[in-house]
PDB file of C-alpha atoms in Angstrom:
ATOM      1  CA  UNK A 849     -63.995  -6.056  10.230  1.00 72.00           C
ATOM      2  CA  UNK A 850     -65.084  -6.051  13.726  1.00 79.00           C
ATOM      3  CA  UNK A 851     -61.520  -5.824  15.144  1.00 83.00           C
ATOM      4  CA  UNK A 852     -60.907  -2.886  12.888  1.00 88.00           C
ATOM      5  CA  UNK A 853     -63.926  -1.123  14.005  1.00 91.00           C
ATOM      6  CA  UNK A 854     -62.994  -1.680  17.816  1.00 93.00           C
ATOM      7  CA  UNK A 855     -59.372  -0.647  17.058  1.00 92.00           C
ATOM      8  CA  UNK A 856     -60.468   2.899  15.276  1.00 92.00           C
ATOM      9  CA  UNK A 857     -58.997   5.569  17.093  1.00 93.00           C
ATOM     10  CA  UNK A 858     -61.060   7.959  19.427  1.00 94.00           C
ATOM     11  CA  UNK A 859     -62.223  11.269  18.114  1.00 94.00           C
ATOM     12  CA  UNK A 860     -64.592  14.075  19.007  1.00 92.00           C
ATOM     13  CA  UNK A 861     -67.153  12.148  17.357  1.00 93.00           C
ATOM     14  CA  UNK A 862     -66.986   8.918  19.463  1.00 94.00           C
ATOM     15  CA  UNK A 863     -69.878   7.936  21.648  1.00 93.00           C
ATOM     16  CA  UNK A 864     -69.213   6.945  25.055  1.00 95.00           C
ATOM     17  CA  UNK A 865     -69.507   4.580  26.679  1.00 95.00           C
ATOM     18  CA  UNK A 866     -67.842   2.058  24.589  1.00 96.00           C
ATOM     19  CA  UNK A 867     -68.674  -1.343  25.282  1.00 96.00           C
ATOM     20  CA  UNK A 868     -66.433  -4.617  24.371  1.00 96.00           C
ATOM     21  CA  UNK A 869     -67.390  -8.064  25.015  1.00 96.00           C
ATOM     22  CA  UNK A 870     -69.839  -9.313  27.376  1.00 95.00           C
ATOM     23  CA  UNK A 871     -70.580  -8.227  30.915  1.00 95.00           C
ATOM     24  CA  UNK A 872     -72.562 -10.672  32.771  1.00 93.00           C
ATOM     25  CA  UNK A 873     -73.720  -8.052  35.532  1.00 90.00           C
ATOM     26  CA  UNK A 874     -73.178 -10.890  38.386  1.00 93.00           C
ATOM     27  CA  UNK A 875     -69.380 -10.480  38.880  1.00 95.00           C
ATOM     28  CA  UNK A 876     -68.293  -9.222  42.386  1.00 94.00           C
ATOM     29  CA  UNK A 877     -67.257  -5.591  42.574  1.00 96.00           C
ATOM     30  CA  UNK A 878     -63.657  -5.355  44.093  1.00 96.00           C
ATOM     31  CA  UNK A 879     -61.535  -2.398  44.556  1.00 94.00           C
ATOM     32  CA  UNK A 880     -58.330  -2.670  42.354  1.00 92.00           C
ATOM     33  CA  UNK A 881     -56.021  -1.564  44.979  1.00 90.00           C
ATOM     34  CA  UNK A 882     -57.307  -4.416  47.206  1.00 92.00           C
ATOM     35  CA  UNK A 883     -56.724  -6.973  44.423  1.00 89.00           C
ATOM     36  CA  UNK A 884     -53.239  -5.317  43.787  1.00 85.00           C
ATOM     37  CA  UNK A 885     -52.486  -5.890  47.552  1.00 86.00           C
ATOM     38  CA  UNK A 886     -53.250  -9.320  47.658  1.00 87.00           C
ATOM     39  CA  UNK A 887     -53.817 -10.962  44.304  1.00 85.00           C
ATOM     40  CA  UNK A 888     -53.495 -14.623  45.276  1.00 83.00           C
ATOM     41  CA  UNK A 889     -56.735 -13.937  47.260  1.00 91.00           C
ATOM     42  CA  UNK A 890     -58.803 -13.305  44.217  1.00 91.00           C
ATOM     43  CA  UNK A 891     -56.881 -15.715  41.591  1.00 90.00           C
ATOM     44  CA  UNK A 892     -59.154 -17.337  39.400  1.00 93.00           C
ATOM     45  CA  UNK A 893     -62.358 -15.346  40.507  1.00 93.00           C
ATOM     46  CA  UNK A 894     -64.535 -13.453  38.292  1.00 95.00           C
ATOM     47  CA  UNK A 895     -64.589  -9.961  39.602  1.00 96.00           C
ATOM     48  CA  UNK A 896     -65.608  -6.456  38.389  1.00 97.00           C
ATOM     49  CA  UNK A 897     -62.878  -3.805  38.842  1.00 96.00           C
ATOM     50  CA  UNK A 898     -62.656   0.052  37.619  1.00 96.00           C
ATOM     51  CA  UNK A 899     -59.491   2.065  37.054  1.00 96.00           C
ATOM     52  CA  UNK A 900     -57.718   4.368  34.793  1.00 96.00           C
ATOM     53  CA  UNK A 901     -56.419   3.260  31.694  1.00 96.00           C
ATOM     54  CA  UNK A 902     -52.683   3.814  31.537  1.00 94.00           C
ATOM     55  CA  UNK A 903     -51.156   2.278  28.828  1.00 94.00           C
ATOM     56  CA  UNK A 904     -52.369   0.155  25.905  1.00 94.00           C
ATOM     57  CA  UNK A 905     -50.943  -1.645  22.876  1.00 91.00           C
ATOM     58  CA  UNK A 906     -50.399   0.482  19.925  1.00 90.00           C
ATOM     59  CA  UNK A 907     -50.330  -2.343  17.458  1.00 91.00           C
ATOM     60  CA  UNK A 908     -53.398  -4.288  17.789  1.00 92.00           C
ATOM     61  CA  UNK A 909     -55.269  -2.997  20.800  1.00 94.00           C
ATOM     62  CA  UNK A 910     -55.331  -6.181  22.280  1.00 93.00           C
ATOM     63  CA  UNK A 911     -54.085  -5.403  25.836  1.00 93.00           C
ATOM     64  CA  UNK A 912     -54.131  -2.386  28.231  1.00 95.00           C
ATOM     65  CA  UNK A 913     -52.754  -1.521  31.675  1.00 94.00           C
ATOM     66  CA  UNK A 914     -55.360  -0.287  34.457  1.00 95.00           C
ATOM     67  CA  UNK A 915     -54.647   1.548  37.454  1.00 94.00           C
ATOM     68  CA  UNK A 916     -56.510   2.601  40.713  1.00 92.00           C
ATOM     69  CA  UNK A 917     -55.122   6.268  39.471  1.00 89.00           C
ATOM     70  CA  UNK A 918     -53.004   7.688  36.986  1.00 86.00           C
ATOM     71  CA  UNK A 919     -49.721   7.037  39.032  1.00 84.00           C
ATOM     72  CA  UNK A 920     -50.869   3.783  40.694  1.00 84.00           C
ATOM     73  CA  UNK A 921     -49.423   0.404  40.318  1.00 86.00           C
ATOM     74  CA  UNK A 922     -50.869  -1.208  37.045  1.00 88.00           C
ATOM     75  CA  UNK A 923     -52.294  -4.310  36.292  1.00 90.00           C
ATOM     76  CA  UNK A 924     -52.382  -5.774  32.582  1.00 89.00           C
ATOM     77  CA  UNK A 925     -55.655  -6.619  31.136  1.00 95.00           C
ATOM     78  CA  UNK A 926     -55.974  -9.241  28.104  1.00 94.00           C
ATOM     79  CA  UNK A 927     -59.202  -9.582  26.080  1.00 95.00           C
ATOM     80  CA  UNK A 928     -60.655 -13.183  26.473  1.00 93.00           C
ATOM     81  CA  UNK A 929     -60.005 -15.291  23.242  1.00 93.00           C
ATOM     82  CA  UNK A 930     -59.011 -11.965  21.627  1.00 91.00           C
ATOM     83  CA  UNK A 931     -62.537 -11.774  21.065  1.00 93.00           C
ATOM     84  CA  UNK A 932     -62.396  -7.658  21.340  1.00 95.00           C
ATOM     85  CA  UNK A 933     -60.037  -4.751  21.218  1.00 96.00           C
ATOM     86  CA  UNK A 934     -59.604  -1.212  22.507  1.00 96.00           C
ATOM     87  CA  UNK A 935     -59.060   1.632  20.370  1.00 96.00           C
ATOM     88  CA  UNK A 936     -55.284   2.117  19.468  1.00 95.00           C
ATOM     89  CA  UNK A 937     -55.374   5.496  20.736  1.00 95.00           C
ATOM     90  CA  UNK A 938     -56.871   4.598  23.905  1.00 95.00           C
ATOM     91  CA  UNK A 939     -53.764   5.203  26.407  1.00 94.00           C
ATOM     92  CA  UNK A 940     -54.082   8.973  25.352  1.00 94.00           C
ATOM     93  CA  UNK A 941     -57.750   9.605  25.933  1.00 95.00           C
ATOM     94  CA  UNK A 942     -58.234   9.776  29.635  1.00 94.00           C
ATOM     95  CA  UNK A 943     -60.387   7.073  29.992  1.00 96.00           C
ATOM     96  CA  UNK A 944     -61.952   5.195  32.971  1.00 97.00           C
ATOM     97  CA  UNK A 945     -62.754   1.477  32.502  1.00 97.00           C
ATOM     98  CA  UNK A 946     -65.173  -0.914  34.128  1.00 97.00           C
ATOM     99  CA  UNK A 947     -63.638  -4.518  33.475  1.00 97.00           C
ATOM    100  CA  UNK A 948     -65.281  -7.678  34.147  1.00 97.00           C
ATOM    101  CA  UNK A 949     -63.144 -10.979  34.106  1.00 97.00           C
ATOM    102  CA  UNK A 950     -60.683 -13.264  35.935  1.00 95.00           C
ATOM    103  CA  UNK A 951     -57.597 -12.537  37.605  1.00 90.00           C
ATOM    104  CA  UNK A 952     -54.407 -14.801  37.531  1.00 89.00           C
ATOM    105  CA  UNK A 953     -50.970 -14.670  39.057  1.00 87.00           C
ATOM    106  CA  UNK A 954     -48.513 -16.167  36.562  1.00 85.00           C
ATOM    107  CA  UNK A 955     -44.885 -16.080  35.463  1.00 88.00           C
ATOM    108  CA  UNK A 956     -44.108 -14.594  32.092  1.00 91.00           C
ATOM    109  CA  UNK A 957     -41.526 -16.047  29.786  1.00 96.00           C
ATOM    110  CA  UNK A 958     -38.296 -13.993  28.948  1.00 97.00           C
ATOM    111  CA  UNK A 959     -39.855 -14.128  25.199  1.00 96.00           C
ATOM    112  CA  UNK A 960     -43.346 -12.974  26.492  1.00 93.00           C
ATOM    113  CA  UNK A 961     -41.651 -10.112  28.401  1.00 94.00           C
ATOM    114  CA  UNK A 962     -39.528  -8.975  25.414  1.00 94.00           C
ATOM    115  CA  UNK A 963     -42.500  -9.132  23.137  1.00 92.00           C
ATOM    116  CA  UNK A 964     -44.500  -6.860  25.562  1.00 90.00           C
ATOM    117  CA  UNK A 965     -41.896  -4.244  26.039  1.00 91.00           C
ATOM    118  CA  UNK A 966     -41.565  -4.176  22.101  1.00 90.00           C
ATOM    119  CA  UNK A 967     -45.194  -3.284  22.000  1.00 86.00           C
ATOM    120  CA  UNK A 968     -44.847  -0.384  24.790  1.00 85.00           C
ATOM    121  CA  UNK A 969     -45.427  -2.561  27.968  1.00 83.00           C
ATOM    122  CA  UNK A 970     -43.769  -1.611  31.156  1.00 82.00           C
ATOM    123  CA  UNK A 971     -42.868  -3.762  34.107  1.00 84.00           C
ATOM    124  CA  UNK A 972     -42.053  -2.568  37.728  1.00 80.00           C
ATOM    125  CA  UNK A 973     -39.768  -5.621  38.129  1.00 84.00           C
ATOM    126  CA  UNK A 974     -37.976  -8.152  35.873  1.00 92.00           C
ATOM    127  CA  UNK A 975     -36.392 -11.206  37.606  1.00 92.00           C
ATOM    128  CA  UNK A 976     -32.832 -11.859  37.017  1.00 95.00           C
ATOM    129  CA  UNK A 977     -33.729 -14.591  34.369  1.00 97.00           C
ATOM    130  CA  UNK A 978     -35.769 -12.165  32.376  1.00 95.00           C
ATOM    131  CA  UNK A 979     -39.234 -13.686  33.168  1.00 95.00           C
ATOM    132  CA  UNK A 980     -41.660 -11.715  35.079  1.00 91.00           C
ATOM    133  CA  UNK A 981     -44.159 -12.518  37.789  1.00 83.00           C
ATOM    134  CA  UNK A 982     -47.306 -10.852  36.830  1.00 82.00           C
ATOM    135  CA  UNK A 983     -50.845 -10.531  38.003  1.00 82.00           C
ATOM    136  CA  UNK A 984     -52.948 -10.493  34.988  1.00 84.00           C
ATOM    137  CA  UNK A 985     -56.544 -10.087  34.062  1.00 93.00           C
ATOM    138  CA  UNK A 986     -58.412 -11.897  31.377  1.00 96.00           C
ATOM    139  CA  UNK A 987     -61.512  -9.664  30.678  1.00 97.00           C
ATOM    140  CA  UNK A 988     -64.705 -11.062  29.301  1.00 97.00           C
ATOM    141  CA  UNK A 989     -66.263  -7.650  29.126  1.00 97.00           C
ATOM    142  CA  UNK A 990     -65.190  -3.864  29.265  1.00 97.00           C
ATOM    143  CA  UNK A 991     -66.809  -0.472  29.457  1.00 97.00           C
ATOM    144  CA  UNK A 992     -64.632   2.607  28.403  1.00 97.00           C
ATOM    145  CA  UNK A 993     -65.658   6.163  29.495  1.00 97.00           C
ATOM    146  CA  UNK A 994     -64.159   9.566  29.268  1.00 95.00           C
ATOM    147  CA  UNK A 995     -62.861  10.322  32.745  1.00 88.00           C
ATOM    148  CA  UNK A 996     -64.189  13.668  34.401  1.00 78.00           C
ATOM    149  CA  UNK A 997     -61.775  16.102  35.298  1.00 58.00           C
TER     150      UNK A 997
END
C-alpha cells in the first residue's frame, strides 16, 4: 500500500516537498557536477546532492536520473532496499531533488542494460560487449520539490 501511495501521480493537489526514505542531515553536500567529473573520488561516501529530475522509471518509480541542469550529464539514482519510490509521472513534473546516499562506480551487465532500456533508461555510451560503466547512487532519502522557473 505504501508503494502505491508513493507511486501515485503528481497532480495540482500534490503538496510539496515530497519526502521519501530517511535523510540523516549529516551527509556532506557535494555538487553533482563535481561528482560526475571525478566519481572515483566520492565512491562509497555518503553525500547529499541536488539536481533536476530528468527521467524516471515509468513502471514502478524505482529509479530516476538526476542532472545538474535539464541538459546536463545524468546519474541514475536507485532507492536503497527498494524501500521507497517516486511518482510514476515524476519525469514530466519539472522537479528539483535533494538526495542523500552513497555513490558507486560499477559495470552493468548486458541484461541489466537491456532491462533499463526497456524501462525508458538512456546511456551516453554502451561498451562494445553491451555492458555499461555507470556512476550510480543508492539513495537512503529524497526530497522532491517543484522547480521554480
